[in-house]
PDB file of C-alpha atoms in Angstrom:
ATOM      1  CA  MET E  63     -85.400 -41.440 -64.267  1.00 52.00           C
ATOM      2  CA  ALA E  64     -85.657 -45.054 -63.002  1.00 45.00           C
ATOM      3  CA  PRO E  65     -88.955 -46.487 -63.340  1.00 44.00           C
ATOM      4  CA  ALA E  66     -91.642 -47.033 -60.612  1.00 43.00           C
ATOM      5  CA  SER E  67     -91.418 -50.739 -61.210  1.00 42.00           C
ATOM      6  CA  GLY E  68     -89.738 -53.205 -63.577  1.00 42.00           C
ATOM      7  CA  SER E  69     -86.473 -55.023 -63.988  1.00 48.00           C
ATOM      8  CA  GLY E  70     -83.489 -54.090 -61.946  1.00 80.00           C
ATOM      9  CA  SER E  71     -83.205 -52.069 -58.810  1.00 88.00           C
ATOM     10  CA  GLY E  72     -85.129 -48.774 -58.195  1.00 95.00           C
ATOM     11  CA  SER E  73     -83.556 -45.357 -57.222  1.00 97.00           C
ATOM     12  CA  LEU E  74     -83.858 -43.585 -53.971  1.00 98.00           C
ATOM     13  CA  TYR E  75     -84.366 -39.848 -54.877  1.00 98.00           C
ATOM     14  CA  VAL E  76     -83.554 -37.402 -52.193  1.00 98.00           C
ATOM     15  CA  VAL E  77     -85.690 -34.446 -53.089  1.00 98.00           C
ATOM     16  CA  ALA E  78     -85.349 -30.924 -51.741  1.00 97.00           C
ATOM     17  CA  VAL E  79     -88.828 -29.111 -51.349  1.00 97.00           C
ATOM     18  CA  PRO E  80     -89.955 -25.558 -50.594  1.00 97.00           C
ATOM     19  CA  ILE E  81     -89.072 -23.860 -47.374  1.00 95.00           C
ATOM     20  CA  GLY E  82     -92.201 -21.679 -47.489  1.00 93.00           C
ATOM     21  CA  ASP E  83     -93.506 -20.788 -51.050  1.00 96.00           C
ATOM     22  CA  PRO E  84     -95.029 -23.866 -52.535  1.00 96.00           C
ATOM     23  CA  ASP E  85     -94.040 -22.775 -56.014  1.00 97.00           C
ATOM     24  CA  ASP E  86     -90.403 -23.096 -55.212  1.00 97.00           C
ATOM     25  CA  LEU E  87     -90.500 -26.770 -55.977  1.00 97.00           C
ATOM     26  CA  THR E  88     -88.387 -27.464 -59.074  1.00 98.00           C
ATOM     27  CA  ILE E  89     -89.643 -28.705 -62.261  1.00 98.00           C
ATOM     28  CA  ARG E  90     -87.363 -31.793 -61.813  1.00 98.00           C
ATOM     29  CA  ALA E  91     -88.673 -32.381 -58.326  1.00 98.00           C
ATOM     30  CA  ARG E  92     -92.220 -32.491 -59.576  1.00 98.00           C
ATOM     31  CA  ARG E  93     -91.448 -34.886 -62.169  1.00 98.00           C
ATOM     32  CA  VAL E  94     -89.658 -37.195 -59.784  1.00 98.00           C
ATOM     33  CA  LEU E  95     -92.308 -36.933 -57.274  1.00 98.00           C
ATOM     34  CA  ARG E  96     -95.031 -37.773 -59.888  1.00 98.00           C
ATOM     35  CA  ASN E  97     -93.267 -41.062 -61.211  1.00 97.00           C
ATOM     36  CA  VAL E  98     -92.002 -42.629 -57.943  1.00 98.00           C
ATOM     37  CA  ALA E  99     -93.915 -45.429 -56.283  1.00 97.00           C
ATOM     38  CA  TRP E 100     -93.782 -43.734 -52.667  1.00 96.00           C
ATOM     39  CA  VAL E 101     -92.914 -40.519 -51.225  1.00 98.00           C
ATOM     40  CA  LEU E 102     -91.409 -40.870 -47.799  1.00 97.00           C
ATOM     41  CA  ALA E 103     -92.064 -37.870 -45.520  1.00 95.00           C
ATOM     42  CA  GLU E 104     -91.279 -36.907 -42.020  1.00 91.00           C
ATOM     43  CA  ASP E 105     -95.028 -35.661 -41.741  1.00 93.00           C
ATOM     44  CA  PRO E 106     -97.167 -36.979 -44.381  1.00 95.00           C
ATOM     45  CA  SER E 107     -99.880 -34.441 -44.089  1.00 96.00           C
ATOM     46  CA  THR E 108     -97.353 -31.557 -44.604  1.00 96.00           C
ATOM     47  CA  THR E 109     -96.068 -33.368 -47.773  1.00 97.00           C
ATOM     48  CA  GLN E 110     -99.591 -34.152 -48.960  1.00 97.00           C
ATOM     49  CA  ARG E 111    -100.433 -30.468 -48.936  1.00 97.00           C
ATOM     50  CA  LEU E 112     -97.500 -29.777 -51.109  1.00 98.00           C
ATOM     51  CA  LEU E 113     -98.274 -32.463 -53.478  1.00 98.00           C
ATOM     52  CA  ALA E 114    -102.113 -31.406 -53.618  1.00 98.00           C
ATOM     53  CA  HIS E 115    -100.752 -27.935 -54.576  1.00 98.00           C
ATOM     54  CA  HIS E 116     -98.905 -29.436 -57.447  1.00 98.00           C
ATOM     55  CA  ARG E 117    -101.573 -31.938 -58.459  1.00 98.00           C
ATOM     56  CA  ILE E 118     -99.449 -35.021 -57.663  1.00 98.00           C
ATOM     57  CA  ALA E 119    -101.246 -38.062 -56.415  1.00 97.00           C
ATOM     58  CA  THR E 120     -98.212 -40.212 -55.420  1.00 98.00           C
ATOM     59  CA  PRO E 121     -98.989 -42.229 -52.123  1.00 97.00           C
ATOM     60  CA  VAL E 122     -97.177 -40.684 -49.156  1.00 97.00           C
ATOM     61  CA  SER E 123     -95.715 -42.786 -46.251  1.00 96.00           C
ATOM     62  CA  SER E 124     -94.331 -41.700 -43.045  1.00 95.00           C
ATOM     63  CA  TYR E 125     -90.367 -41.859 -42.246  1.00 93.00           C
ATOM     64  CA  HIS E 126     -89.176 -40.510 -38.935  1.00 89.00           C
ATOM     65  CA  ASN E 127     -86.763 -41.499 -36.119  1.00 86.00           C
ATOM     66  CA  LEU E 128     -89.554 -43.639 -34.287  1.00 87.00           C
ATOM     67  CA  ASN E 129     -90.120 -45.989 -37.415  1.00 90.00           C
ATOM     68  CA  LYS E 130     -86.787 -45.535 -39.361  1.00 87.00           C
ATOM     69  CA  GLU E 131     -85.433 -49.052 -38.375  1.00 89.00           C
ATOM     70  CA  GLU E 132     -88.504 -51.069 -39.572  1.00 92.00           C
ATOM     71  CA  LYS E 133     -89.304 -48.665 -42.445  1.00 94.00           C
ATOM     72  CA  THR E 134     -85.885 -48.915 -43.786  1.00 95.00           C
ATOM     73  CA  ALA E 135     -86.090 -52.631 -44.197  1.00 95.00           C
ATOM     74  CA  VAL E 136     -89.418 -52.127 -46.278  1.00 95.00           C
ATOM     75  CA  VAL E 137     -88.107 -49.365 -48.397  1.00 96.00           C
ATOM     76  CA  LEU E 138     -84.719 -51.211 -49.234  1.00 97.00           C
ATOM     77  CA  ALA E 139     -86.871 -54.392 -50.226  1.00 96.00           C
ATOM     78  CA  ARG E 140     -89.018 -52.300 -52.538  1.00 96.00           C
ATOM     79  CA  LEU E 141     -86.031 -50.734 -54.133  1.00 97.00           C
ATOM     80  CA  GLU E 142     -84.544 -53.964 -54.724  1.00 96.00           C
ATOM     81  CA  GLU E 143     -87.846 -55.091 -56.461  1.00 96.00           C
ATOM     82  CA  GLY E 144     -87.423 -52.383 -58.794  1.00 96.00           C
ATOM     83  CA  HIS E 145     -89.744 -49.492 -57.218  1.00 97.00           C
ATOM     84  CA  SER E 146     -88.176 -46.210 -57.051  1.00 97.00           C
ATOM     85  CA  MET E 147     -88.842 -44.013 -53.892  1.00 97.00           C
ATOM     86  CA  ALA E 148     -88.489 -40.203 -53.045  1.00 98.00           C
ATOM     87  CA  LEU E 149     -87.248 -39.148 -49.490  1.00 97.00           C
ATOM     88  CA  VAL E 150     -88.404 -35.727 -48.573  1.00 97.00           C
ATOM     89  CA  CYS E 151     -88.551 -33.544 -45.322  1.00 94.00           C
ATOM     90  CA  ASP E 152     -91.020 -31.112 -44.043  1.00 93.00           C
ATOM     91  CA  ALA E 153     -89.224 -28.263 -45.591  1.00 93.00           C
ATOM     92  CA  GLY E 154     -85.966 -27.755 -47.621  1.00 94.00           C
ATOM     93  CA  THR E 155     -83.265 -30.217 -48.347  1.00 93.00           C
ATOM     94  CA  PRO E 156     -83.421 -33.586 -46.518  1.00 92.00           C
ATOM     95  CA  LEU E 157     -80.622 -34.968 -44.328  1.00 87.00           C
ATOM     96  CA  VAL E 158     -80.115 -31.457 -42.950  1.00 81.00           C
ATOM     97  CA  CYS E 159     -81.336 -31.983 -39.304  1.00 74.00           C
ATOM     98  CA  ASP E 160     -83.637 -35.017 -40.157  1.00 76.00           C
ATOM     99  CA  PRO E 161     -83.610 -38.569 -39.931  1.00 78.00           C
ATOM    100  CA  GLY E 162     -82.969 -39.379 -43.560  1.00 88.00           C
ATOM    101  CA  ALA E 163     -79.274 -40.156 -43.204  1.00 91.00           C
ATOM    102  CA  TYR E 164     -80.196 -43.676 -41.849  1.00 92.00           C
ATOM    103  CA  LEU E 165     -81.929 -44.701 -44.955  1.00 95.00           C
ATOM    104  CA  VAL E 166     -79.557 -43.084 -47.144  1.00 96.00           C
ATOM    105  CA  SER E 167     -76.488 -44.724 -45.535  1.00 95.00           C
ATOM    106  CA  ARG E 168     -78.189 -48.202 -45.730  1.00 95.00           C
ATOM    107  CA  ALA E 169     -79.174 -47.751 -49.397  1.00 96.00           C
ATOM    108  CA  LEU E 170     -75.744 -47.035 -50.271  1.00 97.00           C
ATOM    109  CA  ARG E 171     -74.390 -49.787 -48.243  1.00 96.00           C
ATOM    110  CA  ALA E 172     -76.717 -52.273 -50.174  1.00 95.00           C
ATOM    111  CA  GLY E 173     -75.387 -50.858 -53.472  1.00 96.00           C
ATOM    112  CA  LEU E 174     -78.584 -48.998 -54.501  1.00 96.00           C
ATOM    113  CA  ALA E 175     -78.715 -45.919 -56.465  1.00 97.00           C
ATOM    114  CA  VAL E 176     -79.363 -42.815 -54.297  1.00 97.00           C
ATOM    115  CA  VAL E 177     -79.961 -39.787 -56.517  1.00 98.00           C
ATOM    116  CA  PRO E 178     -80.077 -35.979 -55.371  1.00 97.00           C
ATOM    117  CA  VAL E 179     -82.655 -33.769 -56.515  1.00 98.00           C
ATOM    118  CA  PRO E 180     -81.346 -30.396 -55.282  1.00 96.00           C
ATOM    119  CA  GLY E 181     -83.496 -27.241 -54.733  1.00 96.00           C
ATOM    120  CA  PRO E 182     -84.470 -25.118 -51.567  1.00 95.00           C
ATOM    121  CA  SER E 183     -82.333 -24.932 -48.545  1.00 94.00           C
ATOM    122  CA  ALA E 184     -83.004 -22.508 -45.621  1.00 93.00           C
ATOM    123  CA  VAL E 185     -79.294 -22.549 -44.974  1.00 94.00           C
ATOM    124  CA  MET E 186     -78.444 -21.266 -48.336  1.00 94.00           C
ATOM    125  CA  ALA E 187     -81.525 -19.027 -48.636  1.00 94.00           C
ATOM    126  CA  ALA E 188     -80.596 -17.174 -45.390  1.00 94.00           C
ATOM    127  CA  LEU E 189     -76.815 -17.072 -46.343  1.00 93.00           C
ATOM    128  CA  SER E 190     -77.507 -15.437 -49.729  1.00 93.00           C
ATOM    129  CA  VAL E 191     -79.354 -12.514 -48.161  1.00 91.00           C
ATOM    130  CA  ALA E 192     -77.267 -12.073 -45.038  1.00 92.00           C
ATOM    131  CA  GLY E 193     -74.488  -9.961 -46.649  1.00 91.00           C
ATOM    132  CA  VAL E 194     -71.597 -11.511 -44.871  1.00 91.00           C
ATOM    133  CA  SER E 195     -68.641 -13.485 -46.105  1.00 87.00           C
ATOM    134  CA  ALA E 196     -69.523 -16.851 -47.154  1.00 86.00           C
ATOM    135  CA  GLU E 197     -66.174 -17.885 -48.778  1.00 87.00           C
ATOM    136  CA  THR E 198     -66.221 -20.234 -45.796  1.00 91.00           C
ATOM    137  CA  PHE E 199     -68.869 -20.989 -43.336  1.00 94.00           C
ATOM    138  CA  VAL E 200     -70.002 -23.526 -40.554  1.00 94.00           C
ATOM    139  CA  PHE E 201     -73.457 -25.068 -40.254  1.00 94.00           C
ATOM    140  CA  ALA E 202     -73.855 -25.531 -36.450  1.00 93.00           C
ATOM    141  CA  GLY E 203     -77.130 -27.430 -36.704  1.00 92.00           C
ATOM    142  CA  THR E 204     -80.288 -26.972 -34.449  1.00 92.00           C
ATOM    143  CA  MET E 205     -79.794 -25.539 -30.823  1.00 92.00           C
ATOM    144  CA  PRO E 206     -79.992 -28.488 -28.435  1.00 91.00           C
ATOM    145  CA  PRO E 207     -82.386 -28.679 -25.249  1.00 89.00           C
ATOM    146  CA  ALA E 208     -81.123 -27.590 -22.079  1.00 86.00           C
ATOM    147  CA  GLY E 209     -78.297 -29.199 -20.530  1.00 90.00           C
ATOM    148  CA  PRO E 210     -74.601 -30.023 -21.115  1.00 93.00           C
ATOM    149  CA  ARG E 211     -75.082 -30.173 -24.860  1.00 94.00           C
ATOM    150  CA  ARG E 212     -76.580 -26.732 -25.143  1.00 93.00           C
ATOM    151  CA  ARG E 213     -73.723 -25.267 -23.093  1.00 94.00           C
ATOM    152  CA  ALA E 214     -71.253 -26.860 -25.308  1.00 95.00           C
ATOM    153  CA  PHE E 215     -73.134 -25.677 -28.371  1.00 94.00           C
ATOM    154  CA  LEU E 216     -73.170 -22.079 -27.217  1.00 94.00           C
ATOM    155  CA  LEU E 217     -69.576 -22.172 -26.304  1.00 93.00           C
ATOM    156  CA  ALA E 218     -68.703 -23.299 -29.518  1.00 93.00           C
ATOM    157  CA  LEU E 219     -70.741 -20.359 -31.296  1.00 92.00           C
ATOM    158  CA  ARG E 220     -68.883 -17.889 -29.046  1.00 91.00           C
ATOM    159  CA  THR E 221     -65.423 -19.288 -30.025  1.00 91.00           C
ATOM    160  CA  GLU E 222     -65.871 -20.146 -33.731  1.00 91.00           C
ATOM    161  CA  PRO E 223     -64.399 -17.099 -35.826  1.00 91.00           C
ATOM    162  CA  ARG E 224     -65.972 -18.136 -39.214  1.00 93.00           C
ATOM    163  CA  THR E 225     -69.396 -17.441 -40.469  1.00 95.00           C
ATOM    164  CA  GLN E 226     -72.003 -19.850 -38.714  1.00 95.00           C
ATOM    165  CA  ILE E 227     -75.575 -20.723 -39.473  1.00 96.00           C
ATOM    166  CA  VAL E 228     -77.763 -21.949 -36.907  1.00 95.00           C
ATOM    167  CA  PHE E 229     -81.344 -23.148 -36.467  1.00 95.00           C
ATOM    168  CA  ALA E 230     -83.062 -21.933 -33.471  1.00 94.00           C
ATOM    169  CA  SER E 231     -86.600 -21.043 -32.164  1.00 93.00           C
ATOM    170  CA  ALA E 232     -87.672 -17.670 -31.351  1.00 92.00           C
ATOM    171  CA  ARG E 233     -87.568 -18.458 -27.517  1.00 92.00           C
ATOM    172  CA  ASP E 234     -83.917 -19.687 -27.883  1.00 93.00           C
ATOM    173  CA  LEU E 235     -82.776 -16.546 -29.965  1.00 94.00           C
ATOM    174  CA  PRO E 236     -81.550 -14.490 -26.812  1.00 93.00           C
ATOM    175  CA  ALA E 237     -79.264 -17.460 -25.746  1.00 94.00           C
ATOM    176  CA  VAL E 238     -77.841 -17.476 -29.141  1.00 94.00           C
ATOM    177  CA  LEU E 239     -77.095 -13.666 -29.232  1.00 94.00           C
ATOM    178  CA  LYS E 240     -75.828 -13.697 -25.638  1.00 93.00           C
ATOM    179  CA  ALA E 241     -73.418 -16.454 -26.407  1.00 93.00           C
ATOM    180  CA  VAL E 242     -72.181 -14.797 -29.449  1.00 93.00           C
ATOM    181  CA  GLY E 243     -72.096 -11.378 -27.793  1.00 92.00           C
ATOM    182  CA  ALA E 244     -70.094 -12.349 -25.081  1.00 89.00           C
ATOM    183  CA  GLY E 245     -67.119 -12.794 -27.282  1.00 78.00           C
ATOM    184  CA  ALA E 246     -67.866 -10.035 -29.978  1.00 87.00           C
ATOM    185  CA  PRO E 247     -70.842  -7.727 -29.272  1.00 88.00           C
ATOM    186  CA  ASP E 248     -70.150  -5.958 -32.548  1.00 90.00           C
ATOM    187  CA  ARG E 249     -70.191  -9.171 -34.635  1.00 93.00           C
ATOM    188  CA  PRO E 250     -72.703  -9.116 -37.443  1.00 95.00           C
ATOM    189  CA  VAL E 251     -75.818 -11.104 -37.258  1.00 95.00           C
ATOM    190  CA  VAL E 252     -78.788 -11.809 -39.506  1.00 95.00           C
ATOM    191  CA  VAL E 253     -82.023 -13.497 -38.456  1.00 95.00           C
ATOM    192  CA  ALA E 254     -84.427 -14.694 -40.868  1.00 93.00           C
ATOM    193  CA  SER E 255     -88.181 -15.909 -40.096  1.00 92.00           C
ATOM    194  CA  ASP E 256     -90.658 -17.361 -42.602  1.00 92.00           C
ATOM    195  CA  LEU E 257     -88.371 -17.288 -45.456  1.00 92.00           C
ATOM    196  CA  THR E 258     -90.163 -17.139 -48.776  1.00 93.00           C
ATOM    197  CA  ARG E 259     -93.304 -16.801 -47.210  1.00 92.00           C
ATOM    198  CA  PRO E 260     -95.425 -13.533 -47.441  1.00 90.00           C
ATOM    199  CA  GLY E 261     -94.701 -12.663 -43.894  1.00 88.00           C
ATOM    200  CA  GLN E 262     -90.857 -13.120 -44.190  1.00 90.00           C
ATOM    201  CA  ARG E 263     -88.790 -11.089 -41.698  1.00 91.00           C
ATOM    202  CA  VAL E 264     -84.947 -10.660 -42.014  1.00 92.00           C
ATOM    203  CA  VAL E 265     -83.353  -8.591 -39.211  1.00 93.00           C
ATOM    204  CA  SER E 266     -79.625  -7.621 -39.651  1.00 93.00           C
ATOM    205  CA  GLY E 267     -77.029  -5.632 -37.691  1.00 93.00           C
ATOM    206  CA  THR E 268     -74.721  -6.192 -34.867  1.00 94.00           C
ATOM    207  CA  VAL E 269     -75.442  -8.514 -32.048  1.00 93.00           C
ATOM    208  CA  ARG E 270     -76.196  -5.463 -29.829  1.00 92.00           C
ATOM    209  CA  GLU E 271     -78.469  -4.094 -32.575  1.00 93.00           C
ATOM    210  CA  VAL E 272     -80.295  -7.350 -33.253  1.00 93.00           C
ATOM    211  CA  GLU E 273     -80.925  -7.889 -29.487  1.00 90.00           C
ATOM    212  CA  ALA E 274     -82.428  -4.388 -29.113  1.00 89.00           C
ATOM    213  CA  ARG E 275     -84.815  -4.861 -32.125  1.00 87.00           C
ATOM    214  CA  ARG E 276     -85.749  -8.575 -31.760  1.00 81.00           C
ATOM    215  CA  GLY E 277     -88.862  -7.909 -29.702  1.00 78.00           C
ATOM    216  CA  ARG E 278     -90.623  -5.490 -32.011  1.00 78.00           C
ATOM    217  CA  ALA E 279     -89.396  -7.129 -35.365  1.00 74.00           C
ATOM    218  CA  GLY E 280     -92.095 -10.063 -35.380  1.00 75.00           C
ATOM    219  CA  LEU E 281     -89.791 -12.879 -35.280  1.00 83.00           C
ATOM    220  CA  LYS E 282     -91.598 -16.012 -34.538  1.00 85.00           C
ATOM    221  CA  GLY E 283     -91.343 -19.935 -34.936  1.00 87.00           C
ATOM    222  CA  GLU E 284     -88.207 -21.664 -36.153  1.00 91.00           C
ATOM    223  CA  LEU E 285     -85.379 -19.138 -37.086  1.00 95.00           C
ATOM    224  CA  THR E 286     -82.344 -19.305 -39.281  1.00 95.00           C
ATOM    225  CA  VAL E 287     -79.607 -17.379 -37.826  1.00 96.00           C
ATOM    226  CA  VAL E 288     -76.505 -16.262 -39.738  1.00 97.00           C
ATOM    227  CA  ILE E 289     -73.474 -15.134 -37.593  1.00 96.00           C
ATOM    228  CA  GLY E 290     -70.964 -13.156 -39.750  1.00 94.00           C
ATOM    229  CA  PRO E 291     -67.237 -13.852 -39.263  1.00 91.00           C
ATOM    230  CA  GLU E 292     -65.560 -12.479 -36.174  1.00 81.00           C
ATOM    231  CA  PRO E 293     -64.191  -8.705 -36.837  1.00 75.00           C
ATOM    232  CA  ARG E 294     -60.528  -8.925 -36.875  1.00 67.00           C
ATOM    233  CA  PRO E 295     -58.830  -6.680 -34.168  1.00 61.00           C
ATOM    234  CA  ALA E 296     -57.451  -3.348 -35.682  1.00 50.00           C
ATOM    235  CA  SER E 297     -53.915  -4.406 -34.800  1.00 46.00           C
ATOM    236  CA  LEU E 298     -54.048  -7.421 -37.157  1.00 45.00           C
ATOM    237  CA  ARG E 299     -55.639  -5.573 -40.055  1.00 45.00           C
ATOM    238  CA  ALA E 300     -53.447  -5.008 -43.044  1.00 49.00           C
ATOM    239  CA  SER E 301     -51.636  -1.770 -43.164  1.00 48.00           C
ATOM    240  CA  PRO E 302     -50.763   0.074 -46.431  1.00 49.00           C
ATOM    241  CA  ARG E 303     -47.398  -1.160 -47.668  1.00 49.00           C
ATOM    242  CA  ARG E 304     -44.549   1.193 -47.670  1.00 46.00           C
ATOM    243  CA  GLY E 305     -41.672   1.604 -50.191  1.00 44.00           C
ATOM    244  CA  LYS E 306     -38.271   0.634 -48.907  1.00 40.00           C
TER     245      LYS E 306
END
């Protein structure tokens, strides 16, 4: 790993952190977070709790949409001086629905080293327990607020035939289910809440079944929704080959 200071440029480490259970932080991630000069975080208090759990004393500084332009200039200068930094998000892998892409793109443009430190991901964790085809899938992102963007988002969910992964709040789940169900009410859906935490909930079934169960399933907060591939019409399913 690049030193925290010294000759040459430092490295920007993009570090995946736990999505729930703090013990999911990888050994390599712990080593990186201990040895960098700064940890850049969406919410410093959230990251500081994680670091304290692992007895890591590295300073934490905020990095978010409101300060990213000013902060990026500072970070790039420190990297060029030879100080290495770690970029994390509140949970999971950075750059998936968070502001880190701005910093990474400018670090790359400046010719600086950007190093991935892979680990937990809500997308992959939910997909791994969904029991649907994952040969190809689409990450649709986070449900937008009300307005034209939301309507376009929901239309895309209804018309996309491949497996999809969506981040949505428990309040927005009915709109997701309604949109998908309008096209194929028997399409498989898996809804995950509090993944890797003691109170983890995973509800699966067809769109109709999940809609019927969601009220008593204890789903809350931010959810990861996996929408299975659209069932093929019976007329298009492969039929047994017959000899000539």
